[in-house]
Coordinates of C-alpha atoms in Angstrom, one line a residue:
X8 CA -5.9 -6.3 -13.8
X9 CA -5.6 -8.7 -10.8
X10 CA -7.1 -11.8 -10.9
X11 CA -9.1 -13.5 -8.6
X12 CA -7.6 -13.6 -4.8
X13 CA -5.1 -11.9 -5.7
X14 CA -5.4 -7.6 -3.6
X15 CA -5.5 -4.9 -5.4
X16 CA -3.4 -3.1 -3.2
X17 CA -0.7 -5.5 -0.9
X18 CA 1.7 -3.8 1.5
X19 CA 4.5 -6.3 2.7
X20 CA 7.4 -5.5 5.9
X21 CA 7.0 -2.1 4.5
X22 CA 9.5 0.3 6.4
X23 CA 10.9 3.8 5.8
X24 CA 12.6 5.8 8.2
X25 CA 13.9 9.9 7.8
X26 CA 16.9 10.1 9.3
X27 CA 17.0 8.1 13.3
X28 CA 13.2 8.6 13.2
X29 CA 12.1 5.4 12.0
X30 CA 8.4 6.1 10.4
X31 CA 7.1 2.9 9.4
X32 CA 8.3 -0.1 11.0
X33 CA 7.0 -3.6 9.1
X34 CA 3.8 -2.3 7.1
X35 CA 1.7 -4.8 6.4
X36 CA -1.9 -4.3 4.2
X37 CA -4.0 -5.8 2.0
X38 CA -6.7 -4.4 -0.3
X39 CA -9.4 -6.3 -2.1
X40 CA -9.9 -5.1 -5.2
X41 CA -13.5 -3.1 -5.4
X42 CA -13.4 -2.5 -2.0
X43 CA -12.8 0.6 0.2
X44 CA -10.1 0.5 2.9
X45 CA -9.7 3.2 5.4
X46 CA -6.5 3.9 6.8
X47 CA -6.4 5.2 10.7
X48 CA -4.0 6.7 13.0
X49 CA -2.8 9.6 15.0
X50 CA -0.6 12.5 13.9
X51 CA 2.3 10.9 13.1
X52 CA 2.1 7.6 13.1
X53 CA 2.8 6.9 9.7
X54 CA -0.8 6.9 7.6
X55 CA 0.3 9.7 4.8
X56 CA 4.0 8.5 4.5
X57 CA 2.2 4.8 3.7
X58 CA 0.1 6.3 1.2
X59 CA 2.9 8.2 -0.4
X60 CA 4.8 5.4 -0.8
X61 CA 1.9 3.4 -2.3
X62 CA 1.9 6.5 -5.1
X63 CA 5.4 6.3 -5.9
X64 CA 5.9 9.9 -4.2
X65 CA 8.6 8.6 -1.5
X66 CA 10.6 5.6 -1.8
X67 CA 10.7 3.1 1.2
X68 CA 13.7 1.8 2.5
X69 CA 13.1 -2.5 2.7
X70 CA 9.5 -4.0 1.7
X71 CA 7.2 -4.9 -0.9
X72 CA 4.6 -3.1 -2.5
X73 CA 2.4 -4.7 -5.2
X74 CA -0.3 -3.2 -7.0
X75 CA -2.8 -6.4 -9.2
X76 CA 0.5 -8.6 -7.8
X77 CA 2.9 -6.2 -9.8
X78 CA 6.1 -5.2 -7.6
X79 CA 5.2 -1.5 -8.1
X80 CA 9.2 -0.7 -6.7
X81 CA 10.9 -2.7 -9.2
X82 CA 8.7 -1.6 -11.9
X83 CA 10.4 0.0 -15.4
X84 CA 9.7 4.0 -15.6
X85 CA 7.6 3.7 -18.5
X86 CA 5.1 1.3 -16.7
X87 CA 5.0 3.0 -13.6
X88 CA 4.0 5.9 -15.3
X89 CA 0.9 3.9 -16.8
X90 CA 0.3 2.9 -13.4
X91 CA -0.1 6.8 -12.5
X92 CA -2.5 6.7 -15.2
X93 CA -5.4 4.3 -13.2
X94 CA -4.7 6.5 -10.0
X95 CA -7.1 9.1 -8.6
X96 CA -6.0 11.4 -5.4
X97 CA -8.1 13.6 -3.8
X98 CA -5.8 16.0 -1.7
X99 CA -6.5 17.1 1.9
X100 CA -7.2 20.5 1.1
X101 CA -7.9 20.3 -2.8
X102 CA -5.2 21.4 -4.7
X103 CA -7.0 23.3 -7.4
X104 CA -4.9 25.4 -9.4
X105 CA -6.4 29.0 -8.5
X106 CA -4.7 30.2 -12.0
X107 CA -7.1 28.1 -14.2
X108 CA -11.1 27.9 -14.3
X109 CA -13.0 24.8 -12.8
X110 CA -13.0 23.5 -16.0
X111 CA -9.5 23.2 -17.0
X112 CA -9.0 21.9 -13.2
X113 CA -11.1 19.0 -13.2
X114 CA -9.5 17.6 -17.0
X115 CA -5.9 19.0 -16.1
X116 CA -4.7 15.8 -16.3
X117 CA -6.1 14.9 -19.2
X118 CA -5.5 18.1 -21.0
X119 CA -1.7 17.8 -19.7
X120 CA -1.2 14.0 -21.5
X121 CA -3.3 16.2 -24.9
X122 CA -6.0 13.1 -24.1
X123 CA -9.0 15.7 -25.0
X124 CA -8.7 18.9 -27.0
X125 CA -10.1 21.8 -24.4
X126 CA -13.8 21.8 -25.8
X127 CA -13.8 17.8 -25.1
X128 CA -12.3 18.9 -22.4
X129 CA -14.8 21.0 -20.9
X130 CA -18.1 19.2 -22.1
X131 CA -16.1 16.0 -20.4
X132 CA -15.6 18.6 -17.0
X133 CA -19.2 19.4 -17.4
X134 CA -20.3 15.5 -17.2
X135 CA -17.8 15.1 -14.2
X136 CA -19.5 17.9 -12.2
X137 CA -22.6 16.4 -12.6
X138 CA -21.7 13.4 -11.4
X139 CA -20.9 16.0 -8.0
X140 CA -23.4 17.5 -7.8
X141 CA -22.4 21.0 -9.8
X142 CA -24.0 22.8 -12.3
X143 CA -21.9 23.3 -15.6
X144 CA -21.6 26.7 -15.0
X145 CA -19.2 26.1 -11.9
X146 CA -16.7 25.2 -14.6
X147 CA -16.8 28.8 -15.7
X148 CA -15.8 29.8 -12.5
X149 CA -12.3 30.0 -11.2
X150 CA -11.5 28.2 -7.3
X151 CA -11.5 31.3 -5.2
X152 CA -15.2 32.2 -6.2
X153 CA -16.4 28.5 -4.8
X154 CA -17.2 27.5 -1.2
X155 CA -15.1 24.8 0.8
X156 CA -18.0 22.2 -0.2
X157 CA -17.6 23.5 -3.5
X158 CA -14.1 23.6 -4.2
X159 CA -13.9 19.6 -2.4
X160 CA -16.5 18.5 -4.8
X161 CA -14.6 20.0 -7.6
X162 CA -11.3 17.9 -6.2
X163 CA -13.3 15.4 -6.4
X164 CA -14.3 15.8 -9.6
X165 CA -10.8 16.3 -10.9
X166 CA -10.1 12.9 -9.2
X167 CA -12.4 10.6 -10.9
X168 CA -12.1 12.5 -14.2
X169 CA -10.2 10.0 -16.3
X170 CA -12.0 7.3 -14.5
X171 CA -9.4 5.6 -12.2
X172 CA -9.4 2.1 -10.7
X173 CA -7.8 2.9 -7.8
X174 CA -8.5 6.1 -5.7
X175 CA -6.8 7.9 -2.6
X176 CA -8.8 10.3 0.0
X177 CA -6.6 12.2 2.2
X178 CA -8.9 13.7 4.9
X179 CA -11.9 13.8 3.0
X180 CA -14.3 16.0 5.3
X181 CA -11.1 17.9 6.6
X182 CA -12.7 21.6 7.1
X183 CA -16.2 20.8 6.3
X184 CA -19.1 21.3 8.6
X185 CA -20.8 17.6 9.7
X186 CA -23.9 18.1 7.4
X187 CA -21.5 18.9 4.2
X188 CA -18.8 16.2 5.7
X189 CA -21.9 13.7 5.0
X190 CA -22.7 15.1 1.4
X191 CA -18.9 14.9 0.2
X192 CA -19.1 10.9 1.5
X193 CA -22.1 9.8 -0.3
X194 CA -20.5 11.4 -2.7
X195 CA -17.1 9.7 -2.6
X196 CA -19.2 6.0 -2.3
X197 CA -21.1 6.9 -5.3
X198 CA -18.7 7.6 -7.7
X199 CA -16.3 5.3 -6.5
X200 CA -19.2 2.0 -6.7
X201 CA -19.9 3.6 -10.8
X202 CA -16.3 3.2 -11.4
X203 CA -16.1 0.3 -10.0
X204 CA -12.4 1.2 -8.1
X205 CA -10.6 0.7 -5.3
X206 CA -10.5 3.2 -2.4
X207 CA -7.7 3.9 0.0
X208 CA -8.5 6.7 2.7
X209 CA -7.0 8.9 5.2
X210 CA -9.3 10.1 8.0
X211 CA -9.6 11.1 11.7
X212 CA -13.7 11.5 11.5
X213 CA -14.7 8.4 12.4
X214 CA -18.2 9.1 11.4
X215 CA -16.9 9.2 8.0
X216 CA -14.7 6.2 8.2
X217 CA -18.2 4.4 9.1
X218 CA -19.8 6.2 6.1
X219 CA -17.2 5.6 3.1
X220 CA -15.5 2.7 4.5
X221 CA -16.1 -1.7 4.0
X222 CA -12.7 -2.2 5.9
X223 CA -10.9 0.2 8.1
X224 CA -7.1 -0.6 9.4
X225 CA -5.2 0.9 12.5
X226 CA -1.5 2.1 11.8
X227 CA 0.7 3.2 15.0
X228 CA 4.3 3.4 15.9
X229 CA 4.4 2.8 12.3
X230 CA 2.8 -0.9 12.0
X231 CA -1.1 -1.5 11.3
X232 CA -1.9 -2.9 14.8
X233 CA -5.6 -3.7 13.7
X234 CA -7.8 -4.2 10.8
X235 CA -11.3 -5.6 10.0
X236 CA -14.7 -4.1 9.1
X237 CA -15.3 -0.2 10.1
X238 CA -18.3 -1.4 11.0
X239 CA -16.7 -2.5 14.1
X240 CA -15.4 0.8 14.6
X241 CA -15.3 1.7 18.6
X242 CA -16.5 -2.0 19.4
X243 CA -13.3 -3.6 17.7
X244 CA -12.5 -5.2 20.9
X245 CA -8.6 -4.0 20.2
X246 CA -7.9 -1.4 23.1
X247 CA -6.0 0.9 20.6
X248 CA -8.6 0.9 18.3
X249 CA -11.4 1.6 20.6
X250 CA -10.0 4.5 22.5
X251 CA -9.1 6.3 18.9
X252 CA -12.3 5.6 17.6
X253 CA -14.0 7.0 20.4
X254 CA -11.3 9.8 21.1
X255 CA -11.0 8.4 25.2
X256 CA -8.3 11.0 27.1
X257 CA -7.6 7.4 29.0
X258 CA -6.2 4.2 27.0
X259 CA -3.0 2.5 25.9
X260 CA -2.4 5.7 23.6
X261 CA -0.8 8.0 25.0
X262 CA -0.2 11.6 23.4
X263 CA 3.1 12.8 24.1
X264 CA 3.8 16.1 25.3
X265 CA 6.4 18.3 25.2
X266 CA 7.1 20.5 27.8

């Protein structure tokens, strides 16, 4: 666990290129323990690659990534696997397994690691589903029988089922209407607080960013260009951030159009 003053997650000088295209160009970012950080940025800005580097899905070319003060890029494999057990993830489109019942999806990691028997997993899934506002009977359904909002709730239940202390959210309100998006955001805030977890989210939804984030950071051309209170989005005094937050066409950020 992180000590006093040690960020839960810290990135310093993280760079990543894919062939001639440099996606990350020196990302510096700190996330305090127990806080919720929202990473903003346009398509192709590098926010998803940043999160994938933290998760170990992509190896950066340069830089340091620390969790609880430990350099994860230089951890022995066994320690890195143990670290992965402390991380939960809500994927953009839910990524539920169609061939498994909802309760099996929720407890997939716990079952795969043989940390619970199937009977215990069924009971545990019912408890976690209740935390996201779903009845235990939903556990017997298949993902295909659920609405988009229910699928997102199940994906959230799976993300918190192993009681992680760091949770990543990839566009949690994508595909949802504004009311259901607000419901999901409320559930995210409640679940993160209940666990005492640290959260890192990617979103284009400014209303969502303000609801779920304590802090926000904007990435542009592979660098963090601003960080501050999420409540300040839209009136930060940074022209790029304010343009992005307000969805304004005119400003320092110019979309590249292919002709």
